[in-house]
Amino acid sequence: MTNVKPEAATEVSAAEPGSPVAETRELVVEAKNVTAGYLPGINILNECSLTAYKGELIGIIGPNGAGKSTLLKAIFGLVQVRGGEINLYGEDITNLKANELVSRGVGFVPQTENVFPTLSIRENLEMGLFQKPKEIDERLAFVLGIFPELEKRLKQRAGSLSGGERQMVAMSRALMMGPHVLLLDEPSAGLSPVRQDEAFLRVKEINRAGVTTIMVEQNAQRCLEIADRGYVLDQGTDAYTGTGRELLGDPKVISLYLGTLGDEDDD
Ligand SMILES: Nc1ncnc2c1ncn2[C@@H]1O[C@H](COP(=O)(O)OP(=O)(O)O)[C@@H](O)[C@H]1O
Ligand SMILES: [Mg+2]
């Protein structure tokens, strides 16, 4: 694990054996020293950098208010980037609008308000594809392969679903667009421990299907356990990065960000 500041984090540490990164090193998403914010004169992200190589599952953890959601929104064109740049497959996508990013293969699942409650599950899934009706069946088959429990409930109103079910619909909705890159904001938030495990398994499955995935999580331990690499965001910048395993084993990261994981010390 390395403290990536003050240098820019365009380099990654060696890929773990067996990680998808070991074979392919195509840079998919690159955020370079991104500065961004909502209100004039107030920067939430400060020279924040991140990379995601093809096929990687990247975990982003850090305290509340660190800017994790803001980073995903900056990548997806929902927050004004004021400095630095964001590249997708080497092309500058800084401040492109969300619909442009969707057409370039980027999907985003916000933490909340990520389904249309008055529409059925099927309508939620099909709505982004109304201009491409021929693609619906193939995409639906892929999505229902990952979330088979949705199949029997396609007519059900999304607003009547539990939190975990809504999360599945939200992820499915993003997958219907056939993204190469998926940005997930706290897929386990608000779920019971069992449902959280399930959500992480689905994320892993989506990633294994070849979708480069960048996931923000408050469940730092579980996130780093399944991530190829992770970033610890603190005060709007990438404070630490490393493989999931490196971050989980780093005493500084444990004491500052993983809290109770360090409680195994005898006294
Ligand atoms: N729409 C907004 N307008 C103004 N400030 C915002 C907005 N959204 C988030 N912020 C502020 O940005 C900071 C980082 O928020 P956020 O990215 O949501 O953090 P995290 O996801 O790491 O908890 C917080 O101080 C928050 O109050
Ligand atoms: Mg957040």
XYZ file of C-alpha atoms and ligand atoms in Angstrom:
295
model
C 0.000 0.000 0.000
C 1.230 3.459 -0.773
C 0.308 6.887 0.328
C -0.283 8.388 -3.074
C 0.031 12.027 -2.150
C 1.667 14.310 -3.143
C 2.271 12.575 -6.469
C -0.627 11.977 -8.810
C -2.034 8.498 -8.582
C -1.765 7.451 -12.191
C 0.341 4.432 -11.298
C -1.100 1.404 -9.613
C 0.597 -1.113 -7.437
C 1.294 -4.553 -8.880
C -1.819 -6.557 -9.634
C -2.533 -9.490 -7.403
C -1.875 -12.845 -9.037
C -5.031 -14.057 -10.676
C -6.575 -10.613 -10.702
C -8.044 -9.617 -14.067
C -5.588 -6.760 -14.083
C -2.643 -9.105 -14.387
C -3.548 -9.898 -17.996
C -5.048 -6.660 -19.255
C -3.834 -3.221 -18.416
C -6.153 -1.112 -20.495
C -6.900 2.076 -18.629
C -10.655 2.584 -18.654
C -11.386 5.399 -16.213
C -8.805 7.923 -15.161
C -9.583 10.813 -12.850
C -6.563 13.099 -12.727
C -6.283 15.658 -9.930
C -9.987 16.408 -10.051
C -11.221 19.473 -8.222
C -14.984 19.858 -8.088
C -17.760 21.312 -5.996
C -21.388 22.348 -5.850
C -21.225 25.926 -4.618
C -19.074 28.724 -6.033
C -15.717 28.885 -4.261
C -16.222 25.713 -2.255
C -14.342 22.691 -3.511
C -15.492 19.299 -2.282
C -12.959 17.309 -4.295
C -9.393 18.564 -4.095
C -6.983 17.114 -6.640
C -8.553 13.731 -6.336
C -7.177 10.961 -8.554
C -8.325 7.448 -9.364
C -7.762 4.847 -12.048
C -9.758 1.809 -13.077
C -8.277 -0.701 -15.476
C -10.364 -2.949 -17.678
C -12.176 -5.595 -15.670
C -11.231 -4.182 -12.287
C -13.517 -3.852 -9.308
C -12.495 -0.664 -7.536
C -13.707 0.086 -4.005
C -13.916 3.595 -2.623
C -14.191 3.984 1.127
C -13.750 6.865 3.552
C -15.577 8.821 6.228
C -18.956 10.452 5.750
C -18.654 13.650 3.786
C -15.247 12.702 2.319
C -16.550 13.276 -1.194
C -17.098 9.681 -2.320
C -20.505 10.327 -3.892
C -19.225 13.592 -5.318
C -16.418 11.723 -7.092
C -18.882 9.367 -8.772
C -21.088 12.316 -9.708
C -18.080 14.191 -11.109
C -17.197 11.204 -13.299
C -20.816 10.984 -14.448
C -21.092 14.677 -15.299
C -23.437 15.582 -12.455
C -21.049 17.899 -10.606
C -19.003 20.613 -12.265
C -15.323 19.659 -12.550
C -13.243 22.807 -12.008
C -9.762 21.430 -12.283
C -8.025 18.305 -13.477
C -9.599 15.937 -15.968
C -11.508 12.727 -16.382
C -10.694 10.324 -19.199
C -12.540 7.300 -20.493
C -10.447 4.919 -22.613
C -7.994 7.791 -23.010
C -10.606 10.291 -24.232
C -11.379 13.412 -22.295
C -14.905 13.176 -20.878
C -14.590 15.963 -18.325
C -17.968 17.653 -17.783
C -19.731 15.653 -20.476
C -23.408 15.304 -19.672
C -24.756 12.129 -18.126
C -26.692 11.071 -21.243
C -23.524 11.380 -23.308
C -21.731 9.159 -20.784
C -24.492 6.573 -20.935
C -24.101 6.418 -24.712
C -20.362 5.889 -24.191
C -21.041 2.905 -21.972
C -20.989 4.336 -18.469
C -23.761 3.401 -16.023
C -24.449 5.073 -12.685
C -26.544 3.784 -9.801
C -27.103 6.550 -7.242
C -27.550 5.599 -3.615
C -31.138 6.781 -3.337
C -34.029 7.610 -5.634
C -32.656 5.177 -8.148
C -35.942 3.637 -9.339
C -39.212 5.096 -10.607
C -41.606 4.003 -7.854
C -44.840 4.371 -9.807
C -43.592 2.254 -12.723
C -43.449 -1.530 -12.817
C -40.136 -3.338 -12.612
C -40.376 -4.093 -16.330
C -41.055 -0.449 -17.157
C -38.115 0.586 -15.012
C -35.862 -1.811 -16.872
C -37.082 -1.009 -20.367
C -37.389 2.729 -20.094
C -33.845 3.606 -21.112
C -34.080 1.416 -24.178
C -37.250 2.703 -25.830
C -35.232 3.792 -28.846
C -33.574 0.384 -29.160
C -36.424 -2.111 -28.772
C -34.441 -4.856 -30.510
C -31.890 -4.870 -27.716
C -34.410 -5.266 -24.926
C -34.728 -9.052 -24.970
C -31.013 -9.745 -24.986
C -30.286 -7.262 -22.217
C -33.225 -8.451 -20.163
C -31.939 -12.024 -20.406
C -28.516 -10.905 -19.151
C -30.004 -8.896 -16.290
C -32.382 -11.671 -15.226
C -29.423 -14.057 -15.267
C -27.875 -11.989 -12.503
C -31.133 -11.091 -10.737
C -33.359 -14.120 -11.436
C -35.795 -13.238 -8.647
C -37.009 -10.260 -10.663
C -38.354 -12.421 -13.461
C -41.616 -13.398 -11.762
C -42.177 -9.879 -10.513
C -41.753 -7.810 -13.636
C -45.298 -6.452 -13.328
C -44.890 -5.350 -9.731
C -44.657 -1.648 -8.988
C -41.099 -0.682 -8.024
C -42.442 1.489 -5.203
C -43.785 -1.598 -3.434
C -40.363 -3.247 -3.176
C -38.067 -3.572 -0.163
C -34.789 -1.660 -0.053
C -32.796 -4.658 -1.228
C -35.168 -5.332 -4.094
C -35.093 -1.724 -5.201
C -31.322 -1.855 -5.200
C -31.510 -4.876 -7.514
C -33.875 -3.042 -9.842
C -31.610 0.012 -9.810
C -28.569 -2.053 -10.746
C -30.581 -3.927 -13.365
C -31.791 -0.676 -14.841
C -28.226 0.535 -15.295
C -27.203 -2.844 -16.764
C -29.999 -2.710 -19.346
C -28.002 -0.015 -21.123
C -25.145 -2.477 -21.582
C -22.487 -0.441 -19.774
C -18.774 -1.253 -19.891
C -18.275 0.761 -16.736
C -20.593 0.785 -13.742
C -20.483 3.398 -10.987
C -22.243 2.167 -7.845
C -22.970 4.380 -4.860
C -23.335 2.301 -1.683
C -25.125 -0.758 -3.043
C -25.344 -2.248 0.469
C -26.725 0.837 2.229
C -29.759 0.218 4.386
C -29.699 -3.556 3.919
C -29.603 -6.253 6.597
C -26.260 -8.109 6.907
C -27.593 -11.072 4.906
C -28.920 -8.802 2.168
C -25.630 -6.909 2.162
C -23.734 -10.124 1.477
C -26.147 -10.826 -1.340
C -25.658 -7.345 -2.802
C -21.870 -7.765 -2.763
C -22.169 -11.152 -4.469
C -24.245 -9.588 -7.233
C -21.748 -6.775 -7.662
C -18.980 -9.339 -7.967
C -21.017 -11.253 -10.520
C -21.630 -8.132 -12.607
C -17.915 -7.384 -12.474
C -17.027 -10.945 -13.492
C -19.281 -10.553 -16.504
C -16.715 -8.026 -17.703
C -18.061 -4.729 -16.396
C -15.359 -2.480 -14.955
C -16.888 -1.439 -11.648
C -16.264 1.478 -9.322
C -18.129 1.027 -6.064
C -18.466 3.460 -3.174
C -19.212 1.715 0.122
C -19.721 2.472 3.784
C -19.163 -1.205 4.565
C -15.428 -0.750 4.132
C -14.369 -4.231 5.135
C -16.692 -6.128 2.796
C -15.959 -3.667 0.031
C -12.193 -4.139 0.285
C -12.588 -7.902 0.575
C -14.101 -8.127 -2.890
C -12.322 -5.196 -4.569
C -9.228 -5.661 -6.715
C -8.020 -2.266 -5.580
C -9.324 0.362 -3.251
C -9.063 4.051 -2.526
C -9.513 5.732 0.807
C -10.968 9.184 0.265
C -10.467 11.753 2.966
C -11.382 15.436 2.744
C -11.918 15.295 -0.974
C -8.726 13.570 -1.971
C -7.335 10.081 -2.448
C -5.453 9.616 0.810
C -4.475 5.979 0.326
C -4.638 3.376 -2.373
C -3.612 -0.236 -2.733
C -5.044 -3.650 -3.347
C -8.050 -4.489 -1.218
C -5.882 -6.813 0.826
C -3.149 -4.239 1.341
C -5.606 -1.642 2.597
C -7.322 -4.136 4.895
C -3.978 -4.997 6.445
C -2.588 -1.493 6.746
C -2.438 -0.354 10.379
C -2.923 3.294 9.463
C -5.980 2.603 7.339
C -7.349 0.307 10.024
C -6.965 2.820 12.822
C -8.207 5.787 10.809
C -10.927 4.300 8.638
C -11.746 0.732 9.541
C -12.244 1.353 13.257
C -13.221 -1.820 15.040
C -11.122 -4.042 12.781
C -8.152 -3.060 14.936
C -9.874 -4.284 18.114
C -8.262 -7.700 18.032
C -5.250 -6.312 19.921
C -4.871 -7.862 23.360
C -4.350 -5.534 26.283
N -25.892 18.974 -3.679
C -24.978 19.462 -2.814
N -24.830 20.789 -2.619
C -23.898 21.284 -1.778
N -23.050 20.511 -1.044
C -23.130 19.182 -1.197
C -24.105 18.583 -2.076
N -23.947 17.244 -2.016
C -22.948 17.013 -1.136
N -22.464 18.173 -0.643
C -21.377 18.311 0.321
O -20.210 17.699 -0.209
C -19.473 17.056 0.818
C -19.187 15.626 0.380
O -20.403 14.944 0.224
P -20.482 13.494 -0.395
O -19.721 13.447 -1.665
O -21.914 13.139 -0.442
O -19.705 12.632 0.709
P -19.676 11.064 0.972
O -20.381 10.402 -0.158
O -18.229 10.704 1.048
O -20.346 10.865 2.298
C -20.301 17.159 2.089
O -19.751 18.186 2.876
C -21.673 17.521 1.593
O -22.343 18.312 2.518
Mg -22.119 9.286 -0.279
